[in-house]
Amino acid sequence: QVRLVESGGGLVQPGGSLRLSCRVSGVNFRLHDMEWHRQAPGNQRELVASITGGGSADYANSVKGRFTISRDNVWTTVFLQMNSLRPEDTAVYYCRTRARGRDFWGQGTQVTVQG
């Protein structure tokens, strides 16, 4: 069964940092692109970062220069290093991949940025 489990969220002050992790099982992890999305209350879910199986990364304009996505194919985990956090980064962050013609999502991890 495909399973994605996020962790690492929490409460941080503006300008602080967090590192999110997404442990993936049930797929051939090395062959799958991975994505981080986020959704704030009342807002649509948005893609913030993606990484291919080979390690090529892309970012939403709102997080470029502040967030870094990476992956460890041995431990089948994708990471999101978030620096210089802003209150507008507050959201539930979700890990996503596509397999067997459908999307698979984790349960999400809450990130709250406030003083």
mmCIF file of C-alpha atoms in Angstrom:
data_model
loop_
_atom_site.group_PDB
_atom_site.id
_atom_site.type_symbol
_atom_site.label_atom_id
_atom_site.label_comp_id
_atom_site.label_asym_id
_atom_site.label_seq_id
_atom_site.Cartn_x
_atom_site.Cartn_y
_atom_site.Cartn_z
ATOM 1 C CA GLN A 1 0.000 0.000 0.000
ATOM 2 C CA VAL A 2 1.210 3.502 -0.787
ATOM 3 C CA ARG A 3 1.857 5.501 2.341
ATOM 4 C CA LEU A 4 3.217 8.999 2.872
ATOM 5 C CA VAL A 5 3.808 10.277 6.395
ATOM 6 C CA GLU A 6 4.846 13.883 7.035
ATOM 7 C CA SER A 7 6.565 15.136 10.153
ATOM 8 C CA GLY A 8 8.530 18.133 11.393
ATOM 9 C CA GLY A 9 5.893 20.846 11.552
ATOM 10 C CA GLY A 10 5.524 23.155 14.499
ATOM 11 C CA LEU A 11 5.357 26.714 15.778
ATOM 12 C CA VAL A 12 8.197 29.077 14.868
ATOM 13 C CA GLN A 13 8.816 32.810 14.995
ATOM 14 C CA PRO A 14 9.104 34.873 11.818
ATOM 15 C CA GLY A 15 12.583 34.438 10.383
ATOM 16 C CA GLY A 16 12.920 30.993 11.891
ATOM 17 C CA SER A 17 13.443 27.629 10.230
ATOM 18 C CA LEU A 18 11.827 24.211 10.095
ATOM 19 C CA ARG A 19 12.698 20.990 8.298
ATOM 20 C CA LEU A 20 9.814 18.820 7.144
ATOM 21 C CA SER A 21 10.166 15.131 6.340
ATOM 22 C CA CYS A 22 7.972 12.800 4.302
ATOM 23 C CA ARG A 23 8.609 9.083 4.616
ATOM 24 C CA VAL A 24 7.295 7.148 1.593
ATOM 25 C CA SER A 25 6.520 3.460 1.235
ATOM 26 C CA GLY A 26 4.637 1.256 -1.221
ATOM 27 C CA VAL A 27 6.185 2.670 -4.401
ATOM 28 C CA ASN A 28 9.481 2.391 -6.214
ATOM 29 C CA PHE A 29 10.615 5.621 -4.613
ATOM 30 C CA ARG A 30 13.635 6.240 -6.845
ATOM 31 C CA LEU A 31 11.408 6.440 -9.942
ATOM 32 C CA HIS A 32 8.814 8.873 -8.586
ATOM 33 C CA ASP A 33 8.697 12.624 -8.548
ATOM 34 C CA MET A 34 7.802 14.045 -5.150
ATOM 35 C CA GLU A 35 6.045 17.290 -4.274
ATOM 36 C CA TRP A 36 5.313 19.464 -1.275
ATOM 37 C CA HIS A 37 2.017 21.355 -1.218
ATOM 38 C CA ARG A 38 0.469 23.595 1.393
ATOM 39 C CA GLN A 39 -3.008 24.775 2.256
ATOM 40 C CA ALA A 40 -3.967 27.581 4.606
ATOM 41 C CA PRO A 41 -7.512 27.845 6.027
ATOM 42 C CA GLY A 42 -9.838 29.291 3.403
ATOM 43 C CA ASN A 43 -7.201 29.057 0.675
ATOM 44 C CA GLN A 44 -6.672 26.643 -2.176
ATOM 45 C CA ARG A 45 -3.938 24.056 -1.948
ATOM 46 C CA GLU A 46 -0.798 25.194 -3.733
ATOM 47 C CA LEU A 47 2.346 23.489 -4.968
ATOM 48 C CA VAL A 48 5.426 24.878 -3.228
ATOM 49 C CA ALA A 49 8.234 22.544 -4.322
ATOM 50 C CA SER A 50 8.892 19.470 -6.448
ATOM 51 C CA ILE A 51 11.804 17.132 -7.030
ATOM 52 C CA THR A 52 12.358 14.429 -9.637
ATOM 53 C CA GLY A 53 13.736 10.991 -8.957
ATOM 54 C CA GLY A 54 17.080 12.269 -10.199
ATOM 55 C CA GLY A 55 17.074 15.240 -7.851
ATOM 56 C CA SER A 56 16.046 18.128 -10.117
ATOM 57 C CA ALA A 57 14.070 20.651 -8.065
ATOM 58 C CA ASP A 58 11.597 23.429 -8.769
ATOM 59 C CA TYR A 59 9.862 25.945 -6.500
ATOM 60 C CA ALA A 60 6.935 28.287 -6.352
ATOM 61 C CA ASN A 61 7.963 31.921 -6.697
ATOM 62 C CA SER A 62 6.744 32.634 -3.168
ATOM 63 C CA VAL A 63 9.353 30.312 -1.619
ATOM 64 C CA LYS A 64 12.311 30.564 -4.009
ATOM 65 C CA GLY A 65 15.511 31.341 -2.167
ATOM 66 C CA ARG A 66 14.005 30.353 1.184
ATOM 67 C CA PHE A 67 12.936 26.700 0.822
ATOM 68 C CA THR A 68 14.994 23.733 -0.346
ATOM 69 C CA ILE A 69 13.556 20.358 -1.331
ATOM 70 C CA SER A 70 15.762 17.277 -1.247
ATOM 71 C CA ARG A 71 15.439 13.513 -1.118
ATOM 72 C CA ASP A 72 17.196 10.498 0.297
ATOM 73 C CA ASN A 73 16.514 7.520 -1.958
ATOM 74 C CA VAL A 74 18.084 5.086 0.489
ATOM 75 C CA TRP A 75 15.714 6.054 3.290
ATOM 76 C CA THR A 76 12.859 6.850 0.840
ATOM 77 C CA THR A 77 12.321 10.262 2.387
ATOM 78 C CA VAL A 78 11.752 13.699 0.895
ATOM 79 C CA PHE A 79 12.610 16.817 2.884
ATOM 80 C CA LEU A 80 11.623 20.465 2.817
ATOM 81 C CA GLN A 81 14.057 22.820 4.526
ATOM 82 C CA MET A 82 12.223 26.076 5.234
ATOM 83 C CA ASN A 83 14.256 29.146 6.161
ATOM 84 C CA SER A 84 13.350 32.799 6.703
ATOM 85 C CA LEU A 85 9.792 31.788 7.481
ATOM 86 C CA ARG A 86 7.032 34.365 7.213
ATOM 87 C CA PRO A 87 3.535 34.438 8.729
ATOM 88 C CA GLU A 88 2.104 33.858 5.250
ATOM 89 C CA ASP A 89 3.897 30.493 5.190
ATOM 90 C CA THR A 90 1.470 29.287 7.864
ATOM 91 C CA ALA A 91 -0.385 26.284 6.450
ATOM 92 C CA VAL A 92 -0.751 22.545 6.556
ATOM 93 C CA TYR A 93 2.023 21.078 4.435
ATOM 94 C CA TYR A 94 1.344 17.913 2.443
ATOM 95 C CA CYS A 95 3.612 15.461 0.647
ATOM 96 C CA ARG A 96 2.370 14.098 -2.688
ATOM 97 C CA THR A 97 3.323 11.594 -5.358
ATOM 98 C CA ARG A 98 1.591 9.964 -8.310
ATOM 99 C CA ALA A 99 1.397 6.207 -8.760
ATOM 100 C CA ARG A 100 -0.889 3.852 -10.664
ATOM 101 C CA GLY A 101 -2.545 6.793 -12.376
ATOM 102 C CA ARG A 102 -3.665 8.594 -9.226
ATOM 103 C CA ASP A 103 -2.411 10.988 -6.581
ATOM 104 C CA PHE A 104 -1.343 9.893 -3.119
ATOM 105 C CA TRP A 105 -1.188 12.358 -0.238
ATOM 106 C CA GLY A 106 0.103 12.307 3.276
ATOM 107 C CA GLN A 107 -1.978 13.453 6.227
ATOM 108 C CA GLY A 108 -0.162 16.772 6.454
ATOM 109 C CA THR A 109 1.873 18.560 9.094
ATOM 110 C CA GLN A 110 0.963 21.960 10.539
ATOM 111 C CA VAL A 111 3.395 24.853 10.205
ATOM 112 C CA THR A 112 2.572 28.017 12.144
ATOM 113 C CA VAL A 113 4.743 31.128 11.866
ATOM 114 C CA GLN A 114 4.022 33.822 14.447
ATOM 115 C CA GLY A 115 5.694 35.723 17.253
#
